[in-house]
Short mmCIF file of C-alpha atoms and ligand atoms in Angstrom, two decimals:
data_model
loop_
_atom_site.label_atom_id
_atom_site.label_comp_id
_atom_site.label_asym_id
_atom_site.label_seq_id
_atom_site.Cartn_x
_atom_site.Cartn_y
_atom_site.Cartn_z
CA MET B 639 -3.49 34.97 -12.66
CA ARG B 640 -4.08 31.69 -14.46
CA THR B 641 -7.47 30.16 -13.66
CA PRO B 642 -6.56 28.13 -10.62
CA VAL B 643 -6.58 24.37 -10.52
CA VAL B 644 -6.04 23.12 -6.99
CA ARG B 645 -6.18 19.71 -5.43
CA PHE B 646 -6.79 18.11 -2.08
CA ALA B 647 -4.76 14.92 -2.00
CA PRO B 648 -5.51 12.69 0.97
CA SER B 649 -4.21 9.17 1.17
CA PRO B 650 -7.25 7.00 1.89
CA THR B 651 -5.70 5.23 4.86
CA GLY B 652 -8.12 6.53 7.49
CA ARG B 653 -10.91 8.99 8.11
CA ILE B 654 -10.17 12.68 7.60
CA HIS B 655 -10.17 15.01 10.60
CA LEU B 656 -10.52 18.69 11.32
CA GLY B 657 -6.92 19.36 10.26
CA ASN B 658 -7.49 17.68 6.89
CA ALA B 659 -10.69 19.68 6.52
CA ARG B 660 -8.55 22.80 6.87
CA THR B 661 -6.41 21.77 3.89
CA ALA B 662 -9.43 20.64 1.87
CA LEU B 663 -11.33 23.86 2.48
CA PHE B 664 -8.32 26.10 1.87
CA ASN B 665 -8.13 24.51 -1.56
CA TYR B 666 -11.86 24.49 -2.19
CA LEU B 667 -12.39 28.12 -1.12
CA PHE B 668 -9.40 29.26 -3.12
CA ALA B 669 -10.86 27.63 -6.23
CA ARG B 670 -14.28 29.08 -5.49
CA ARG B 671 -12.90 32.58 -5.07
CA PHE B 672 -11.18 32.58 -8.44
CA ASN B 673 -13.67 30.42 -10.34
CA GLY B 674 -11.12 27.67 -10.53
CA ARG B 675 -11.30 23.91 -10.36
CA PHE B 676 -11.04 21.80 -7.24
CA VAL B 677 -9.64 18.32 -7.78
CA LEU B 678 -9.92 15.51 -5.26
CA ARG B 679 -6.92 13.25 -5.72
CA PHE B 680 -6.65 10.05 -3.79
CA ASP B 681 -3.00 9.32 -3.05
CA ASP B 682 -3.53 5.58 -2.91
CA THR B 683 -0.22 4.28 -4.24
CA ASP B 684 0.22 2.32 -1.02
CA LEU B 685 -2.07 -0.50 -2.05
CA GLU B 686 -1.86 -2.24 1.28
CA ARG B 687 -2.86 0.62 3.54
CA SER B 688 -5.25 2.40 1.16
CA LYS B 689 -8.85 1.24 1.33
CA ALA B 690 -11.76 1.93 -1.00
CA GLU B 691 -13.98 2.36 2.09
CA TYR B 692 -11.83 5.20 3.32
CA ALA B 693 -11.89 6.89 -0.08
CA ALA B 694 -15.69 6.61 -0.16
CA ALA B 695 -15.88 7.95 3.39
CA ILE B 696 -13.69 10.93 2.51
CA GLU B 697 -16.04 11.76 -0.37
CA VAL B 698 -18.97 11.67 2.05
CA ASP B 699 -17.14 13.87 4.54
CA LEU B 700 -16.23 16.45 1.90
CA ALA B 701 -19.78 16.52 0.56
CA TRP B 702 -21.06 17.07 4.09
CA LEU B 703 -18.70 20.03 4.42
CA GLY B 704 -19.94 21.32 1.05
CA ALA B 705 -16.55 21.00 -0.66
CA HIS B 706 -17.67 19.30 -3.86
CA PRO B 707 -14.83 18.34 -6.21
CA ASP B 708 -14.98 19.17 -9.92
CA LEU B 709 -12.89 16.12 -10.67
CA MET B 710 -11.78 13.03 -8.76
CA VAL B 711 -8.73 10.94 -9.63
CA ARG B 712 -7.03 7.96 -8.05
CA GLN B 713 -3.30 7.51 -8.25
CA SER B 714 -3.76 3.74 -8.28
CA GLU B 715 -5.23 4.13 -11.78
CA ARG B 716 -2.34 6.20 -13.06
CA PHE B 717 0.70 3.98 -12.55
CA ALA B 718 1.61 4.04 -16.25
CA LEU B 719 2.19 7.79 -16.08
CA TYR B 720 4.56 7.40 -13.14
CA ALA B 721 6.46 4.61 -14.85
CA ALA B 722 6.92 6.77 -17.95
CA ALA B 723 8.20 9.67 -15.84
CA ALA B 724 10.58 7.35 -13.98
CA GLN B 725 11.87 6.07 -17.30
CA ARG B 726 12.66 9.63 -18.39
CA LEU B 727 14.49 10.28 -15.13
CA LYS B 728 16.50 7.07 -15.56
CA GLU B 729 17.49 8.07 -19.07
CA MET B 730 18.70 11.42 -17.75
CA GLY B 731 20.72 9.67 -15.06
CA ARG B 732 18.58 11.26 -12.34
CA LEU B 733 17.03 8.06 -10.97
CA TYR B 734 19.43 5.42 -9.76
CA PRO B 735 19.12 1.97 -8.21
CA CYS B 736 20.23 1.42 -4.60
CA PHE B 737 20.60 -1.91 -2.88
CA GLU B 738 21.17 -0.98 0.75
CA THR B 739 18.96 -2.68 3.28
CA PRO B 740 17.19 -0.57 5.91
CA ASP B 741 19.64 -1.97 8.50
CA GLU B 742 22.65 -0.93 6.48
CA LEU B 743 21.26 2.55 6.01
CA ASP B 744 20.52 2.80 9.69
CA ARG B 745 24.05 1.81 10.66
CA ARG B 746 25.50 4.36 8.25
CA ARG B 747 23.27 7.09 9.61
CA LYS B 748 24.34 6.32 13.17
CA ARG B 749 27.98 6.42 12.17
CA GLN B 750 27.50 9.80 10.50
CA ILE B 751 25.75 11.20 13.54
CA GLY B 752 28.52 9.77 15.75
CA ARG B 753 31.06 11.70 13.72
CA GLY B 754 28.99 14.86 13.93
CA LEU B 755 28.00 14.68 10.26
CA PRO B 756 24.47 15.28 8.92
CA PRO B 757 22.77 11.91 8.27
CA VAL B 758 22.50 12.43 4.53
CA TYR B 759 22.57 9.48 2.15
CA ASP B 760 26.16 9.15 0.90
CA ARG B 761 25.27 8.07 -2.66
CA ALA B 762 27.34 4.93 -2.30
CA ALA B 763 25.07 3.25 -4.84
CA LEU B 764 26.25 5.64 -7.52
CA ALA B 765 29.70 4.12 -7.21
CA LEU B 766 28.47 0.62 -8.08
CA SER B 767 29.67 -0.72 -11.38
CA ASP B 768 27.45 -2.56 -13.82
CA ALA B 769 29.12 -5.76 -12.65
CA ASP B 770 28.36 -4.93 -8.97
CA ARG B 771 24.72 -4.33 -9.81
CA ALA B 772 24.51 -7.52 -11.84
CA ALA B 773 26.02 -9.48 -8.96
CA LEU B 774 23.59 -8.01 -6.45
CA THR B 775 20.66 -8.71 -8.74
CA ALA B 776 21.90 -12.28 -9.23
CA GLN B 777 21.79 -12.68 -5.43
CA GLY B 778 18.10 -11.85 -5.65
CA ARG B 779 18.50 -8.33 -4.28
CA LYS B 780 15.97 -5.82 -5.64
CA PRO B 781 16.83 -2.15 -5.83
CA HIS B 782 14.91 0.80 -4.58
CA TRP B 783 15.31 3.94 -6.70
CA ARG B 784 16.57 7.34 -5.61
CA PHE B 785 16.22 10.71 -7.31
CA LYS B 786 19.58 12.39 -7.76
CA LEU B 787 19.13 15.87 -6.42
CA GLU B 788 21.10 18.77 -7.75
CA ALA B 789 23.09 20.22 -4.88
CA ARG B 790 21.71 23.73 -5.03
CA THR B 791 19.32 25.97 -3.23
CA VAL B 792 15.73 25.83 -4.43
CA ALA B 793 13.73 28.99 -3.80
CA TRP B 794 10.07 29.85 -4.15
CA SER B 795 7.73 32.56 -3.03
CA ASP B 796 5.28 30.82 -0.74
CA LEU B 797 1.80 32.36 -0.65
CA VAL B 798 1.69 31.87 3.12
CA ARG B 799 5.31 31.77 4.26
CA GLY B 800 6.79 34.31 1.86
CA ASP B 801 10.26 33.85 0.36
CA SER B 802 11.34 30.33 1.07
CA HIS B 803 14.46 28.39 0.19
CA ILE B 804 15.95 25.03 0.92
CA ASP B 805 19.48 23.91 0.25
CA CYS B 806 19.12 20.55 -1.45
CA ALA B 807 22.78 19.74 -0.68
CA SER B 808 21.61 19.10 2.88
CA LEU B 809 18.95 16.56 1.81
CA SER B 810 19.26 12.85 1.08
CA ASP B 811 18.38 11.82 -2.42
CA PRO B 812 14.76 10.82 -1.92
CA VAL B 813 13.56 7.31 -2.66
CA LEU B 814 10.90 7.52 -5.38
CA MET B 815 10.24 3.80 -5.82
CA ARG B 816 10.47 0.98 -3.30
CA GLU B 817 12.03 -2.46 -3.80
CA ASP B 818 8.63 -3.94 -4.54
CA GLY B 819 8.04 -1.42 -7.33
CA SER B 820 5.53 0.65 -5.35
CA TRP B 821 5.64 4.44 -5.52
CA LEU B 822 6.32 6.77 -2.68
CA TYR B 823 4.33 9.96 -2.72
CA THR B 824 6.96 12.34 -4.17
CA LEU B 825 7.00 11.50 -7.87
CA PRO B 826 3.33 10.62 -8.49
CA SER B 827 2.32 13.90 -6.90
CA VAL B 828 4.46 15.92 -9.30
CA VAL B 829 3.43 13.86 -12.34
CA ASP B 830 -0.25 14.38 -11.50
CA ASP B 831 0.16 18.05 -10.73
CA ILE B 832 1.70 18.48 -14.18
CA ASP B 833 -0.81 16.25 -15.94
CA LEU B 834 -3.83 17.92 -14.32
CA GLY B 835 -2.48 21.44 -14.78
CA VAL B 836 -2.40 22.21 -11.06
CA THR B 837 -1.57 25.88 -10.61
CA HIS B 838 -1.45 26.13 -6.81
CA VAL B 839 -0.34 23.47 -4.37
CA ILE B 840 -1.99 24.33 -1.06
CA ARG B 841 -1.01 21.95 1.72
CA GLY B 842 0.23 21.70 5.27
CA GLU B 843 3.62 23.05 6.25
CA ASP B 844 4.78 19.50 6.98
CA HIS B 845 5.42 19.35 3.23
CA VAL B 846 7.82 22.30 2.96
CA THR B 847 10.91 20.13 2.52
CA ASN B 848 9.17 18.04 -0.13
CA THR B 849 8.63 21.22 -2.10
CA ALA B 850 12.36 21.66 -2.75
CA VAL B 851 12.59 18.11 -4.09
CA GLN B 852 9.36 18.40 -6.03
CA LEU B 853 10.39 21.69 -7.61
CA GLN B 854 13.48 19.97 -8.99
CA LEU B 855 11.18 17.31 -10.43
CA PHE B 856 8.81 19.92 -11.87
CA GLU B 857 11.73 21.56 -13.63
CA ILE B 858 12.75 18.32 -15.30
CA LEU B 859 9.37 16.77 -16.02
CA GLY B 860 7.20 19.79 -16.70
CA ASP B 861 7.34 23.17 -18.27
CA PRO B 862 9.63 25.12 -15.92
CA ALA B 863 7.70 28.30 -16.71
CA HIS B 864 4.57 26.70 -15.32
CA ALA B 865 5.58 25.13 -12.04
CA PRO B 866 2.73 25.61 -9.59
CA SER B 867 2.75 28.21 -6.84
CA PHE B 868 2.96 26.84 -3.31
CA ALA B 869 1.12 27.73 -0.15
CA HIS B 870 2.05 25.89 3.03
CA HIS B 871 -0.37 26.56 5.82
CA ASN B 872 0.22 25.99 9.50
CA LEU B 873 -1.30 22.90 11.05
CA LEU B 874 -4.15 22.93 13.52
CA THR B 875 -3.24 22.00 17.04
CA SER B 876 -5.55 21.74 20.00
CA SER B 877 -4.98 24.26 22.79
CA SER B 878 -2.86 21.74 24.64
CA GLY B 879 -0.52 21.76 21.64
CA GLU B 880 -1.41 18.31 20.35
CA GLY B 881 -1.54 17.69 16.64
CA LEU B 882 -4.34 15.75 15.01
CA SER B 883 -3.76 12.30 13.67
CA LYS B 884 -5.74 10.23 11.23
CA ARG B 885 -5.02 7.15 13.24
CA SER B 886 -6.21 8.35 16.62
CA GLY B 887 -9.58 9.24 15.08
CA ALA B 888 -9.63 12.41 17.20
CA LEU B 889 -11.95 15.06 15.80
CA SER B 890 -12.73 13.02 12.71
CA ILE B 891 -15.23 14.71 10.42
CA ALA B 892 -17.48 11.66 10.70
CA GLY B 893 -17.35 11.83 14.49
CA LEU B 894 -18.24 15.51 14.49
CA ARG B 895 -21.11 14.86 12.10
CA GLU B 896 -22.43 12.06 14.30
CA ALA B 897 -22.18 14.33 17.33
CA GLY B 898 -24.50 16.77 15.55
CA VAL B 899 -21.92 19.49 14.99
CA GLU B 900 -22.90 21.80 12.12
CA PRO B 901 -20.76 21.48 8.98
CA LEU B 902 -20.47 25.26 8.70
CA ALA B 903 -19.16 25.42 12.26
CA VAL B 904 -16.54 22.80 11.43
CA ALA B 905 -15.64 24.75 8.29
CA ALA B 906 -15.42 28.09 10.12
CA LEU B 907 -13.21 26.66 12.85
CA ALA B 908 -11.02 24.76 10.37
CA VAL B 909 -10.51 27.79 8.13
CA LEU B 910 -10.55 30.82 10.42
CA THR B 911 -8.35 29.46 13.22
CA GLY B 912 -5.01 31.21 12.85
CA SER B 913 -6.34 33.67 10.26
CA SER B 914 -6.55 37.44 10.55
CA ASP B 915 -10.30 37.06 11.16
CA ALA B 916 -11.79 35.85 14.44
CA VAL B 917 -13.45 32.43 14.50
CA ALA B 918 -17.17 33.24 14.28
CA PRO B 919 -20.28 31.62 12.81
CA VAL B 920 -20.88 31.92 9.07
CA ARG B 921 -24.13 31.44 7.18
CA SER B 922 -22.65 29.90 4.07
CA LEU B 923 -19.41 28.80 2.45
CA ASP B 924 -19.65 31.94 0.33
CA GLU B 925 -19.48 34.03 3.46
CA LEU B 926 -16.56 31.96 4.69
CA GLN B 927 -14.85 32.37 1.35
CA ALA B 928 -15.25 36.16 1.56
CA ARG B 929 -13.61 36.13 4.99
CA PHE B 930 -10.74 33.88 3.93
CA ASP B 931 -7.56 35.02 2.27
CA ILE B 932 -4.81 32.45 2.13
CA THR B 933 -2.13 35.13 2.07
CA HIS B 934 -3.38 36.35 5.46
CA THR B 935 -2.95 33.00 7.16
CA SER B 936 -0.67 33.38 10.13
CA ARG B 937 2.58 31.47 10.28
CA GLY B 938 2.28 30.96 14.02
CA ALA B 939 0.55 28.00 15.59
CA ALA B 940 -3.11 27.56 14.68
CA LYS B 941 -4.42 26.63 18.10
CA PHE B 942 -8.04 25.91 18.73
CA ASP B 943 -10.09 24.66 21.61
CA PRO B 944 -12.24 21.64 20.67
CA ALA B 945 -14.66 22.67 23.41
CA GLU B 946 -15.49 25.77 21.34
CA LEU B 947 -17.07 23.66 18.64
CA ASP B 948 -20.38 23.00 20.37
CA ALA B 949 -21.00 26.66 21.12
CA LEU B 950 -19.91 27.68 17.63
CA SER B 951 -22.21 25.05 16.18
CA ALA B 952 -25.21 26.31 18.17
CA ARG B 953 -24.50 29.89 17.17
CA THR B 954 -24.16 28.79 13.57
CA LEU B 955 -27.63 27.20 13.71
CA HIS B 956 -29.14 30.33 15.24
CA GLY B 957 -28.11 32.36 12.21
CA LEU B 958 -29.11 29.99 9.40
CA ASP B 959 -31.81 31.12 6.98
CA TYR B 960 -34.66 28.83 6.09
CA GLU B 961 -33.27 28.29 2.58
CA ALA B 962 -30.06 26.94 4.06
CA VAL B 963 -31.93 24.21 5.96
CA ARG B 964 -35.00 23.58 3.81
CA GLU B 965 -33.84 20.17 2.66
CA ARG B 966 -32.67 19.10 6.07
CA LEU B 967 -36.05 20.05 7.52
CA ALA B 968 -37.78 18.11 4.76
CA ALA B 969 -35.75 15.07 5.78
CA HIS B 970 -37.56 15.35 9.13
CA ASP B 971 -40.89 15.72 7.26
CA ILE B 972 -41.00 19.39 8.20
CA VAL B 973 -42.50 20.79 5.02
CA GLY B 974 -45.28 23.07 3.83
CA HIS B 975 -46.17 26.65 4.56
CA ARG B 976 -45.45 26.27 8.26
CA ALA B 977 -41.91 25.02 7.77
CA GLU B 978 -40.33 28.45 7.42
CA PRO B 979 -42.08 30.18 10.35
CA PHE B 980 -41.39 27.05 12.37
CA TRP B 981 -37.68 27.27 11.60
CA LEU B 982 -37.55 30.96 12.46
CA ALA B 983 -39.37 30.23 15.72
CA VAL B 984 -37.13 27.42 16.92
CA ARG B 985 -33.65 27.99 15.46
CA GLY B 986 -32.55 30.23 18.33
CA ASN B 987 -33.22 27.41 20.79
CA LEU B 988 -31.33 24.65 19.09
CA THR B 989 -28.03 23.26 20.22
CA VAL B 990 -28.10 20.52 17.58
CA PHE B 991 -30.18 20.48 14.43
CA ALA B 992 -31.82 17.15 15.27
CA ASP B 993 -33.75 18.91 18.04
CA VAL B 994 -36.07 20.32 15.38
CA ALA B 995 -37.85 16.98 15.66
CA VAL B 996 -38.64 17.69 19.31
CA TRP B 997 -40.14 21.08 18.54
CA TRP B 998 -42.00 19.89 15.47
CA ARG B 999 -43.69 17.33 17.69
CA VAL B 1000 -44.63 20.14 20.05
CA VAL B 1001 -46.40 22.12 17.33
CA GLU B 1002 -47.60 19.22 15.21
CA GLY B 1003 -48.00 16.11 17.28
CA GLU B 1004 -49.00 14.89 20.69
CA VAL B 1005 -47.44 16.27 23.83
CA THR B 1006 -48.27 15.48 27.41
CA PRO B 1007 -49.24 18.80 28.94
CA VAL B 1008 -47.80 19.54 32.38
CA ILE B 1009 -50.64 20.91 34.46
CA GLU B 1010 -49.42 23.01 37.32
CA ASP B 1011 -52.48 25.06 38.20
CA ALA B 1012 -55.69 23.72 36.73
CA ASP B 1013 -57.89 26.65 37.82
CA TYR B 1014 -55.61 29.17 36.20
CA LEU B 1015 -55.41 27.11 33.03
CA ALA B 1016 -59.21 26.84 32.90
CA GLU B 1017 -59.35 30.60 32.95
CA ALA B 1018 -56.71 30.76 30.24
CA ARG B 1019 -58.78 28.37 28.16
CA ALA B 1020 -61.83 30.57 28.47
CA LEU B 1021 -59.87 33.62 27.33
CA LEU B 1022 -58.07 31.93 24.40
CA PRO B 1023 -58.65 34.27 21.39
CA GLN B 1024 -60.51 33.21 18.28
CA GLU B 1025 -58.54 32.52 15.11
CA PRO B 1026 -56.95 33.75 12.84
CA TRP B 1027 -53.82 33.82 14.94
CA ASP B 1028 -50.57 35.65 14.37
CA GLU B 1029 -47.52 36.64 16.38
CA LYS B 1030 -49.61 39.19 18.34
CA THR B 1031 -52.05 36.58 19.60
CA TRP B 1032 -49.82 35.61 22.52
CA SER B 1033 -49.62 39.14 23.93
CA GLN B 1034 -53.36 39.67 23.43
CA TRP B 1035 -54.14 36.47 25.28
CA THR B 1036 -51.67 36.96 28.14
CA GLY B 1037 -52.68 40.64 28.40
CA ALA B 1038 -56.29 39.61 28.94
CA LEU B 1039 -55.22 36.93 31.42
CA LYS B 1040 -53.15 39.40 33.36
CA GLN B 1041 -56.14 41.70 33.72
CA ALA B 1042 -58.46 38.92 34.72
CA THR B 1043 -56.14 37.25 37.25
CA GLY B 1044 -53.73 39.95 38.40
CA ARG B 1045 -50.85 37.55 37.69
CA LYS B 1046 -47.64 38.69 36.08
CA GLY B 1047 -44.19 37.48 35.12
CA LYS B 1048 -43.43 33.83 35.62
CA ALA B 1049 -46.74 33.11 37.36
CA LEU B 1050 -48.58 34.39 34.32
CA PHE B 1051 -46.47 32.73 31.60
CA HIS B 1052 -44.90 29.60 32.97
CA PRO B 1053 -48.00 27.45 33.56
CA LEU B 1054 -49.02 28.21 29.97
CA ARG B 1055 -45.66 27.06 28.61
CA LEU B 1056 -45.80 23.86 30.67
CA ALA B 1057 -49.31 23.04 29.49
CA LEU B 1058 -48.86 23.98 25.83
CA THR B 1059 -45.43 22.47 25.24
CA GLY B 1060 -45.00 19.96 28.06
CA ARG B 1061 -41.59 21.52 28.74
CA ASP B 1062 -40.34 24.20 31.02
CA GLN B 1063 -38.34 26.05 28.44
CA GLY B 1064 -38.14 26.57 24.72
CA PRO B 1065 -38.74 28.99 21.89
CA GLU B 1066 -40.81 32.17 22.25
CA LEU B 1067 -44.44 31.23 22.71
CA ALA B 1068 -45.45 34.25 20.64
CA ALA B 1069 -43.92 32.43 17.67
CA LEU B 1070 -44.99 28.91 18.65
CA LEU B 1071 -48.66 29.67 19.39
CA PRO B 1072 -49.77 30.50 15.82
CA LEU B 1073 -47.98 27.36 14.63
CA LEU B 1074 -49.83 25.31 17.20
CA GLY B 1075 -53.29 26.66 16.34
CA ARG B 1076 -56.35 26.98 18.50
CA ALA B 1077 -57.56 23.38 18.38
CA LYS B 1078 -54.28 21.97 19.69
CA ALA B 1079 -53.93 24.71 22.27
CA LEU B 1080 -57.43 23.96 23.59
CA ALA B 1081 -56.69 20.27 23.77
CA ARG B 1082 -53.69 20.97 26.02
CA LEU B 1083 -55.55 23.23 28.42
CA PRO B 1084 -57.80 21.43 30.89
N1 LIG N 2174 -1.01 12.67 0.20
C1 LIG N 2174 -0.31 13.80 0.71
C2 LIG N 2174 -0.77 14.07 2.13
O1 LIG N 2174 -1.85 13.65 2.48
C3 LIG N 2174 -0.57 15.00 -0.18
C4 LIG N 2174 0.34 16.15 0.05
C5 LIG N 2174 0.17 17.17 -1.05
O2 LIG N 2174 -0.83 17.88 -1.02
O3 LIG N 2174 0.99 17.26 -1.92
O4 LIG N 2174 -0.06 14.64 2.92
#
């Protein structure tokens, strides 16, 4: 196989959501698996709807997910390439000007449907003479430009969907350029894929029909022996069958991040839903990559339950090694030789990462002890072992207390937890106690 070059090509007209993360990560993990390159391409030819803020936000979202691009390009900086390609198509008679208004086209479509015909563009513009075109232009009419499809079946072997074919005779000649000279997505995408040497186009199955058109363009504009391979994956839908939309903002990556959902949980759900592997926590993108094989993606619906995300996120946290979170802990000033044992002590209790701050305060800062039974706690104070402390200190201490007081179970342990942590539940005290140290423990026992 050629060293893969893949691209994720969002249009920066909104924030990306879980479904976009699926496409982005399919591309990123595919590149990572085969030591290829992952290109981030902003499809920002629609200058009105595309915003630099959205592009910047998409970069932030991808970085948060860990999908770092090797290269970033913007279509808005590449118009000259598209113009040159369009010129070649014109010279070959494959790009032709059309003057119909949207209303006219609509009326024609309705008439076709009324007669039981497929609503395919009738190529009336091809019948215009030079004089007709000159007259229309003189009236101030501006053409849009259509690609003249060859009426034949285009076939490809899709990495997800298997043998695929589309009869282009049943398609309208697609508009490549609007009246105002702006580009629709079809041509720039092909020009860039050729220019950047894209080997695999991995995208949602909503683009299957475009592939037939684009393959005809690849054949004309590129080296036919090197058209990319295609993989069209199924789209994520929530369990109620709803799709995800950029506009609704539902399950946006930014929203999930702000809600404290772990990026690896988002990645696991986005990638493993509808795969041959069950959705389960992963410790790293490498692990996710090892569990992901694009050719094993199911063709059926990729349904997921958004309510699963919180539990998946918590379980993801519980399995993360210290190395995976070192920097994030440091951002909370949790550093030094106690940072790692602290992480190992508390991770199993977290539902969101930000709760580390709560537990760090418990071992490091001030807490208000909850005193339930002062006499018992006084006894506990008297029996508190001398340092050095380790993970056995807790059982030594509570063993001695049990002997001295005859207490057991909750009556033995719970007042200690309340006094030492100020809370009625939390991580194992055997792990917390050595982090707390004797001086702090004493200060919290009356
Ligand atoms: N801008 C297109 C989209 O967001 C890209 C499709 C493609 O990957 O070719 O749907």
